[in-house]
Amino acid sequence: MGARGAPSRRRQAGRRLRYLPTGSFPFLLLLLLLCIQLGGGQKKKETSSLMRSDAFVKGGSLYMLSLACCHASRPFAVPSSSVMIVRPPQPRGTNLLAEKVEQLMEWSSRRSIFRMNGDKFRKFIKAPPRNYSMIVMFTALQPQRQCSVCRQANEEYQILANSWRYSSAFCNKLFFSMVDYDEGTDVFQQLNMNSAPTFMHFPPKGRPKRADTFDLQRIGFAAEQLAKWIADRTDVHIRVFRPPNYSGTIALALLVSLVGGLLYLRRNNLEFIYNKTGWAMVSLCIVFAMTSGQMWNHIRGPPYAHKNPHNGQVSYIHGSSQAQFVAESHIILVLNAAITMGMVLLNEAATSKGDVGKRRIICLVGLGLVVFFFSFLLSIFRSKYHGYPYSFLIK
């Protein structure tokens, strides 16, 4: 009986071990983990070294061991794909900068100068990160603003931006934008800006300095001058390409045709070619045009006049000796012509042999023209060259 009862007792113990209650599951899990800890062998060492390695700590990977059991009576199984690696996210600043540059390049592909409001200005210009330079024109182009200087400056700005956009050196290190007063009033208030047009350079790092504001009053806003200023601030050299202008060629062709037609009509009587008075008038016109600065206007492209946005006062004479307005050159031309006319009358009164009373009147008129208009010309010279000590009649 004892020999027969032993197997029976072993079978009963096996049955009890096999059909353990559900509450003993934590005990079995703890026992299995203890066995793995004690007898893991080489795999345990490799896993332990991997967890202690710098790559695991620095990479920020997450290792998860999943142990699952379908039923308490079934053996434990460890899935073969029990390791899950989570890649660390990229730094937010890098992604934001790449998105900003990509957006700016997309806008530049559509047009050389993109317009900005307050939100875009704060996002792409004021807010970091930024590794590009931004040239911004603050202007007022709406018709109700009546800013003729803004329209002229915008034309030169367009020429400069197009020259950069279609050049071989174009890259994502320099962009051109524009903020109109009616579209970005808050930007004008933020920068304490009360005049337009104004050109500013915003560097990749830091705030704009005093030299990052273009001196428009002294230099003018020609595209060539803006390109030189940009080269000084960003080391980016822009070669200005102006669109072809055939107005001068057409005018010259018309003049040649007119002269040719006149010579053809007067081919039987060409004595007027030897007329000294006619050649003298032509020579004086050329001299007046050159001495009044017409060639400078053609090269630099200054505005016709300047209107003060505060009081609405219009200035026809530039306050600096390094620049001028188109209206100023016209004023100088008229003054030089009046002084020349006065000198001609004085010479006529002295050399003619007519009535003495008539010669005296011619002399007084000529003297008055010379004295008054020369005094006016000298006062303009004093206003541009500050500190000039001499004046006559008009100060």
Short mmCIF file of C-alpha atoms in Angstrom, two decimals:
data_model
loop_
_atom_site.label_atom_id
_atom_site.label_comp_id
_atom_site.label_asym_id
_atom_site.label_seq_id
_atom_site.Cartn_x
_atom_site.Cartn_y
_atom_site.Cartn_z
CA MET A 1 0.00 0.00 0.00
CA GLY A 2 2.85 2.36 0.75
CA ALA A 3 4.41 1.83 -2.68
CA ARG A 4 1.12 2.37 -4.39
CA GLY A 5 0.25 5.42 -2.32
CA ALA A 6 3.46 7.34 -3.16
CA PRO A 7 2.68 7.94 -6.83
CA SER A 8 -0.79 8.90 -5.86
CA ARG A 9 0.48 11.51 -3.49
CA ARG A 10 2.91 12.84 -6.14
CA ARG A 11 0.10 13.09 -8.67
CA GLN A 12 -2.04 14.98 -6.20
CA ALA A 13 0.83 17.42 -5.48
CA GLY A 14 1.35 17.99 -9.23
CA ARG A 15 -2.31 18.68 -9.62
CA ARG A 16 -2.19 21.20 -6.79
CA LEU A 17 0.89 22.88 -8.35
CA ARG A 18 -0.69 22.95 -11.79
CA TYR A 19 -3.96 24.42 -10.70
CA LEU A 20 -2.75 27.21 -8.50
CA PRO A 21 -5.19 29.95 -7.70
CA THR A 22 -5.07 33.20 -9.68
CA GLY A 23 -3.77 35.14 -6.68
CA SER A 24 -0.39 33.31 -6.84
CA PHE A 25 0.47 34.94 -10.22
CA PRO A 26 2.61 37.75 -8.69
CA PHE A 27 4.58 35.17 -6.73
CA LEU A 28 5.35 33.21 -9.91
CA LEU A 29 6.33 36.38 -11.78
CA LEU A 30 8.73 37.34 -8.98
CA LEU A 31 10.20 33.85 -9.00
CA LEU A 32 10.72 33.92 -12.78
CA LEU A 33 12.42 37.31 -12.66
CA LEU A 34 14.71 36.03 -9.90
CA CYS A 35 15.69 33.05 -12.04
CA ILE A 36 16.41 35.30 -14.98
CA GLN A 37 18.51 37.58 -12.79
CA LEU A 38 20.59 34.68 -11.42
CA GLY A 39 21.02 32.64 -14.60
CA GLY A 40 20.85 35.09 -17.45
CA GLY A 41 24.46 34.43 -18.40
CA GLN A 42 26.00 36.29 -21.30
CA LYS A 43 22.72 37.87 -22.43
CA LYS A 44 22.33 39.44 -18.99
CA LYS A 45 25.81 40.90 -19.20
CA GLU A 46 25.22 42.29 -22.68
CA THR A 47 21.91 43.84 -21.66
CA SER A 48 23.45 45.28 -18.52
CA SER A 49 26.37 46.79 -20.44
CA LEU A 50 23.97 48.21 -23.00
CA MET A 51 21.93 49.90 -20.27
CA ARG A 52 25.09 51.37 -18.77
CA SER A 53 26.49 52.61 -22.08
CA ASP A 54 26.58 56.30 -23.00
CA ALA A 55 24.68 55.67 -26.19
CA PHE A 56 21.73 54.40 -24.20
CA VAL A 57 21.81 57.33 -21.77
CA LYS A 58 22.49 60.09 -24.33
CA GLY A 59 20.26 58.76 -27.10
CA GLY A 60 17.28 58.75 -24.81
CA SER A 61 16.03 55.36 -26.09
CA LEU A 62 13.38 53.52 -24.16
CA TYR A 63 13.73 49.80 -23.68
CA MET A 64 10.61 47.94 -22.60
CA LEU A 65 10.39 44.26 -21.65
CA SER A 66 6.89 42.86 -22.10
CA LEU A 67 6.01 39.69 -20.26
CA ALA A 68 2.60 38.26 -21.02
CA CYS A 69 0.76 35.23 -19.86
CA CYS A 70 -2.58 34.20 -21.31
CA HIS A 71 -3.63 32.13 -18.32
CA ALA A 72 -2.20 31.31 -14.94
CA SER A 73 -1.94 27.66 -15.86
CA ARG A 74 0.11 28.29 -19.02
CA PRO A 75 3.87 28.82 -19.05
CA PHE A 76 5.27 32.34 -19.44
CA ALA A 77 6.44 33.46 -22.89
CA VAL A 78 8.73 36.36 -23.74
CA PRO A 79 8.10 37.82 -27.23
CA SER A 80 11.07 37.91 -29.54
CA SER A 81 10.39 41.59 -30.43
CA SER A 82 10.41 42.81 -26.84
CA VAL A 83 12.69 45.84 -27.42
CA MET A 84 11.17 49.12 -28.65
CA ILE A 85 13.43 52.09 -29.56
CA VAL A 86 12.03 55.63 -29.57
CA ARG A 87 14.11 58.21 -31.41
CA PRO A 88 14.66 61.55 -29.64
CA PRO A 89 12.90 64.52 -31.29
CA GLN A 90 14.93 67.11 -33.20
CA PRO A 91 15.57 70.47 -31.50
CA ARG A 92 12.64 72.82 -32.06
CA GLY A 93 14.85 75.78 -33.00
CA THR A 94 16.40 73.91 -35.93
CA ASN A 95 13.01 72.94 -37.35
CA LEU A 96 11.65 76.46 -36.90
CA LEU A 97 14.61 78.06 -38.65
CA ALA A 98 14.37 75.62 -41.55
CA GLU A 99 10.64 76.34 -41.90
CA LYS A 100 11.24 80.10 -41.90
CA VAL A 101 13.97 79.92 -44.54
CA GLU A 102 11.89 77.58 -46.68
CA GLN A 103 8.91 79.95 -46.50
CA LEU A 104 11.06 82.97 -47.40
CA MET A 105 12.59 81.15 -50.36
CA GLU A 106 9.11 80.24 -51.57
CA TRP A 107 8.00 83.87 -51.39
CA SER A 108 11.18 85.01 -53.15
CA SER A 109 10.54 82.58 -55.98
CA ARG A 110 7.21 84.32 -56.61
CA ARG A 111 8.37 87.93 -56.33
CA SER A 112 11.61 89.67 -55.44
CA ILE A 113 10.01 91.81 -52.71
CA PHE A 114 7.35 90.31 -50.47
CA ARG A 115 5.02 92.47 -48.39
CA MET A 116 4.74 92.01 -44.64
CA ASN A 117 2.19 92.91 -42.02
CA GLY A 118 2.73 93.07 -38.27
CA ASP A 119 2.49 89.32 -37.63
CA LYS A 120 4.86 88.35 -40.44
CA PHE A 121 7.31 91.06 -39.41
CA ARG A 122 7.47 89.80 -35.84
CA LYS A 123 7.76 86.14 -36.92
CA PHE A 124 10.34 86.38 -39.70
CA ILE A 125 12.35 89.46 -38.67
CA LYS A 126 12.09 90.16 -34.96
CA ALA A 127 11.74 86.66 -33.52
CA PRO A 128 14.76 84.31 -33.34
CA PRO A 129 16.20 82.07 -34.66
CA ARG A 130 17.44 83.82 -37.80
CA ASN A 131 20.56 83.21 -39.89
CA TYR A 132 19.72 85.55 -42.77
CA SER A 133 19.80 89.30 -43.38
CA MET A 134 16.59 91.15 -44.19
CA ILE A 135 16.36 94.48 -46.03
CA VAL A 136 13.05 96.18 -45.28
CA MET A 137 11.59 99.24 -46.97
CA PHE A 138 9.09 101.11 -44.80
CA THR A 139 6.86 103.06 -47.13
CA ALA A 140 3.38 104.47 -47.79
CA LEU A 141 2.27 103.59 -51.32
CA GLN A 142 -1.48 104.01 -50.95
CA PRO A 143 -2.89 106.76 -53.21
CA GLN A 144 -4.44 108.64 -50.29
CA ARG A 145 -0.97 109.12 -48.76
CA GLN A 146 0.20 111.09 -51.84
CA CYS A 147 3.83 110.10 -51.30
CA SER A 148 5.48 110.60 -54.69
CA VAL A 149 8.92 109.99 -53.17
CA CYS A 150 7.73 106.58 -51.95
CA ARG A 151 6.76 105.56 -55.47
CA GLN A 152 10.08 106.68 -56.91
CA ALA A 153 12.02 104.92 -54.15
CA ASN A 154 9.94 101.79 -54.71
CA GLU A 155 10.97 101.71 -58.36
CA GLU A 156 14.66 101.79 -57.43
CA TYR A 157 14.07 99.20 -54.72
CA GLN A 158 12.40 96.91 -57.26
CA ILE A 159 15.38 97.24 -59.60
CA LEU A 160 17.77 96.33 -56.79
CA ALA A 161 15.72 93.33 -55.60
CA ASN A 162 15.31 91.99 -59.13
CA SER A 163 19.04 92.34 -59.73
CA TRP A 164 19.67 90.16 -56.65
CA ARG A 165 16.88 87.67 -57.38
CA TYR A 166 18.06 86.89 -60.91
CA SER A 167 21.81 86.99 -60.25
CA SER A 168 24.01 83.90 -60.10
CA ALA A 169 24.97 84.72 -56.48
CA PHE A 170 21.40 84.52 -55.19
CA CYS A 171 21.12 82.52 -51.95
CA ASN A 172 19.09 82.31 -48.75
CA LYS A 173 21.33 84.72 -46.83
CA LEU A 174 19.61 87.94 -47.99
CA PHE A 175 15.96 88.78 -48.57
CA PHE A 176 14.05 91.93 -49.54
CA SER A 177 10.72 92.84 -48.00
CA MET A 178 8.39 95.81 -47.62
CA VAL A 179 6.13 97.12 -44.86
CA ASP A 180 3.44 99.56 -45.96
CA TYR A 181 2.09 101.96 -43.36
CA ASP A 182 -1.52 101.00 -44.03
CA GLU A 183 -0.68 97.28 -43.69
CA GLY A 184 1.68 97.45 -40.71
CA THR A 185 0.85 100.50 -38.61
CA ASP A 186 1.83 98.60 -35.46
CA VAL A 187 5.30 98.00 -36.91
CA PHE A 188 5.81 101.73 -37.46
CA GLN A 189 4.71 102.39 -33.89
CA GLN A 190 6.94 99.65 -32.52
CA LEU A 191 10.01 101.11 -34.25
CA ASN A 192 9.03 104.73 -33.45
CA MET A 193 9.13 105.48 -37.16
CA ASN A 194 7.38 108.62 -38.37
CA SER A 195 8.70 109.12 -41.91
CA ALA A 196 8.70 107.22 -45.16
CA PRO A 197 10.37 105.91 -47.18
CA THR A 198 13.00 104.37 -44.89
CA PHE A 199 15.37 101.48 -45.58
CA MET A 200 16.61 99.29 -42.71
CA HIS A 201 18.87 96.25 -42.47
CA PHE A 202 18.08 93.58 -39.89
CA PRO A 203 21.21 91.47 -39.27
CA PRO A 204 21.14 87.71 -38.61
CA LYS A 205 22.02 88.22 -34.95
CA GLY A 206 21.35 91.09 -32.61
CA ARG A 207 19.47 94.32 -33.08
CA PRO A 208 19.98 96.82 -35.90
CA LYS A 209 22.58 99.49 -35.25
CA ARG A 210 22.57 103.09 -36.35
CA ALA A 211 24.47 102.25 -39.54
CA ASP A 212 21.77 99.70 -40.44
CA THR A 213 19.44 102.58 -41.33
CA PHE A 214 20.10 103.95 -44.82
CA ASP A 215 20.83 107.69 -44.94
CA LEU A 216 18.36 108.52 -47.67
CA GLN A 217 18.46 112.30 -47.18
CA ARG A 218 22.21 112.51 -47.76
CA ILE A 219 22.82 109.77 -50.33
CA GLY A 220 19.54 109.40 -52.19
CA PHE A 221 17.75 106.16 -52.97
CA ALA A 222 19.30 105.10 -56.28
CA ALA A 223 19.64 101.34 -56.65
CA GLU A 224 23.42 101.63 -56.99
CA GLN A 225 23.70 103.50 -53.69
CA LEU A 226 21.47 100.98 -51.94
CA ALA A 227 23.62 98.13 -53.31
CA LYS A 228 26.76 99.78 -51.96
CA TRP A 229 25.16 100.21 -48.53
CA ILE A 230 24.06 96.56 -48.49
CA ALA A 231 27.58 95.45 -49.38
CA ASP A 232 28.93 97.41 -46.41
CA ARG A 233 26.42 95.84 -44.01
CA THR A 234 26.22 92.24 -45.27
CA ASP A 235 29.28 91.64 -47.51
CA VAL A 236 26.84 90.70 -50.28
CA HIS A 237 27.71 92.48 -53.52
CA ILE A 238 24.84 93.08 -55.91
CA ARG A 239 25.41 94.15 -59.48
CA VAL A 240 22.52 96.36 -60.50
CA PHE A 241 20.92 95.57 -63.86
CA ARG A 242 18.52 98.23 -65.05
CA PRO A 243 15.86 97.38 -67.62
CA PRO A 244 16.56 98.83 -71.05
CA ASN A 245 15.26 102.36 -71.51
CA TYR A 246 14.74 103.36 -75.11
CA SER A 247 13.37 106.83 -74.41
CA GLY A 248 16.78 108.45 -74.86
CA THR A 249 17.39 106.58 -78.10
CA ILE A 250 13.98 107.54 -79.43
CA ALA A 251 14.49 111.20 -78.48
CA LEU A 252 17.88 111.26 -80.19
CA ALA A 253 16.44 109.66 -83.32
CA LEU A 254 13.64 112.25 -83.41
CA LEU A 255 16.14 115.08 -82.99
CA VAL A 256 18.33 113.80 -85.80
CA SER A 257 15.28 113.36 -88.02
CA LEU A 258 14.12 116.89 -87.24
CA VAL A 259 17.49 118.40 -88.01
CA GLY A 260 17.81 116.34 -91.17
CA GLY A 261 14.35 117.37 -92.33
CA LEU A 262 15.11 121.03 -91.66
CA LEU A 263 18.36 120.86 -93.60
CA TYR A 264 16.57 119.17 -96.47
CA LEU A 265 13.88 121.86 -96.60
CA ARG A 266 16.48 124.63 -96.46
CA ARG A 267 18.94 122.92 -98.77
CA ASN A 268 18.97 125.92 -101.12
CA ASN A 269 19.69 128.41 -98.34
CA LEU A 270 22.01 127.14 -95.61
CA GLU A 271 23.25 130.49 -94.39
CA PHE A 272 21.54 129.95 -91.01
CA ILE A 273 24.19 127.33 -90.26
CA TYR A 274 26.72 130.13 -89.97
CA ASN A 275 24.51 132.18 -87.65
CA LYS A 276 26.53 132.94 -84.51
CA THR A 277 23.49 133.77 -82.40
CA GLY A 278 21.89 130.40 -83.07
CA TRP A 279 25.02 128.48 -82.14
CA ALA A 280 25.45 130.63 -79.05
CA MET A 281 21.93 129.77 -77.87
CA VAL A 282 22.52 126.04 -78.41
CA SER A 283 25.81 126.22 -76.50
CA LEU A 284 24.21 128.09 -73.60
CA CYS A 285 21.44 125.49 -73.32
CA ILE A 286 24.00 122.70 -73.07
CA VAL A 287 26.01 124.65 -70.47
CA PHE A 288 22.93 125.40 -68.37
CA ALA A 289 21.88 121.74 -68.43
CA MET A 290 25.30 120.49 -67.35
CA THR A 291 25.97 123.11 -64.65
CA SER A 292 22.54 122.63 -63.08
CA GLY A 293 23.17 118.93 -62.41
CA GLN A 294 21.05 117.24 -65.07
CA MET A 295 23.71 114.58 -65.61
CA TRP A 296 23.80 113.87 -61.86
CA ASN A 297 20.03 113.41 -61.92
CA HIS A 298 20.31 111.00 -64.81
CA ILE A 299 22.91 108.88 -62.99
CA ARG A 300 21.53 108.95 -59.44
CA GLY A 301 17.81 109.19 -60.09
CA PRO A 302 16.82 111.49 -57.17
CA PRO A 303 13.19 112.41 -56.37
CA TYR A 304 11.65 115.55 -57.78
CA ALA A 305 11.01 117.03 -54.32
CA HIS A 306 10.50 115.98 -50.70
CA LYS A 307 7.29 116.31 -48.70
CA ASN A 308 7.51 116.38 -44.91
CA PRO A 309 4.98 113.83 -43.55
CA HIS A 310 4.47 115.84 -40.33
CA ASN A 311 3.52 119.27 -41.61
CA GLY A 312 3.09 118.56 -45.34
CA GLN A 313 5.75 121.12 -46.30
CA VAL A 314 7.42 120.44 -49.66
CA SER A 315 11.18 120.99 -50.01
CA TYR A 316 12.62 121.69 -53.42
CA ILE A 317 16.19 122.32 -52.23
CA HIS A 318 18.10 119.45 -50.65
CA GLY A 319 19.75 120.33 -47.34
CA SER A 320 23.01 118.49 -48.07
CA SER A 321 25.80 119.31 -50.48
CA GLN A 322 26.05 115.63 -51.44
CA ALA A 323 22.61 115.36 -53.02
CA GLN A 324 19.90 117.34 -54.80
CA PHE A 325 16.34 117.10 -56.03
CA VAL A 326 15.24 117.30 -59.66
CA ALA A 327 13.34 120.51 -58.91
CA GLU A 328 16.54 121.98 -57.46
CA SER A 329 18.40 121.46 -60.74
CA HIS A 330 15.57 123.23 -62.59
CA ILE A 331 15.79 126.17 -60.18
CA ILE A 332 19.55 126.42 -60.66
CA LEU A 333 19.12 126.29 -64.43
CA VAL A 334 16.67 129.24 -64.34
CA LEU A 335 18.96 131.26 -62.04
CA ASN A 336 21.98 130.71 -64.28
CA ALA A 337 19.95 131.66 -67.34
CA ALA A 338 18.72 134.87 -65.64
CA ILE A 339 22.25 135.88 -64.60
CA THR A 340 23.49 135.19 -68.12
CA MET A 341 20.70 137.29 -69.56
CA GLY A 342 21.65 140.13 -67.26
CA MET A 343 25.27 139.95 -68.38
CA VAL A 344 24.19 139.97 -72.03
CA LEU A 345 22.07 143.09 -71.43
CA LEU A 346 24.95 144.86 -69.68
CA ASN A 347 27.22 144.05 -72.62
CA GLU A 348 24.56 145.23 -75.07
CA ALA A 349 24.10 148.52 -73.22
CA ALA A 350 27.84 149.15 -73.24
CA THR A 351 28.56 148.28 -76.90
CA SER A 352 25.45 149.46 -78.73
CA LYS A 353 25.25 152.92 -80.29
CA GLY A 354 21.54 153.57 -79.88
CA ASP A 355 19.64 156.06 -77.75
CA VAL A 356 21.32 156.86 -74.44
CA GLY A 357 18.09 156.60 -72.45
CA LYS A 358 17.32 153.21 -73.91
CA ARG A 359 20.84 152.03 -73.21
CA ARG A 360 20.54 153.24 -69.61
CA ILE A 361 17.30 151.26 -69.12
CA ILE A 362 18.92 148.13 -70.59
CA CYS A 363 21.88 148.62 -68.28
CA LEU A 364 19.67 148.93 -65.18
CA VAL A 365 17.60 145.88 -66.12
CA GLY A 366 20.72 143.82 -66.74
CA LEU A 367 22.29 144.97 -63.47
CA GLY A 368 19.12 144.14 -61.55
CA LEU A 369 18.99 140.65 -63.03
CA VAL A 370 22.62 139.96 -62.12
CA VAL A 371 22.40 141.34 -58.58
CA PHE A 372 19.11 139.74 -57.55
CA PHE A 373 19.50 136.29 -59.07
CA PHE A 374 23.15 136.02 -58.10
CA SER A 375 22.15 136.83 -54.50
CA PHE A 376 19.48 134.12 -54.70
CA LEU A 377 21.99 131.62 -56.10
CA LEU A 378 24.47 132.48 -53.34
CA SER A 379 21.83 131.95 -50.64
CA ILE A 380 21.09 128.48 -51.99
CA PHE A 381 24.80 127.73 -51.93
CA ARG A 382 24.96 128.84 -48.28
CA SER A 383 22.02 126.59 -47.35
CA LYS A 384 23.75 123.54 -48.82
CA TYR A 385 27.32 124.27 -47.73
CA HIS A 386 26.80 125.06 -44.07
CA GLY A 387 29.30 127.49 -42.68
CA TYR A 388 29.92 129.39 -45.92
CA PRO A 389 30.52 132.96 -44.68
CA TYR A 390 29.60 135.10 -47.68
CA SER A 391 26.19 136.39 -48.73
CA PHE A 392 24.73 139.23 -50.81
CA LEU A 393 21.30 140.83 -50.32
CA ILE A 394 19.57 137.52 -49.58
CA LYS A 395 20.72 135.38 -46.65
#
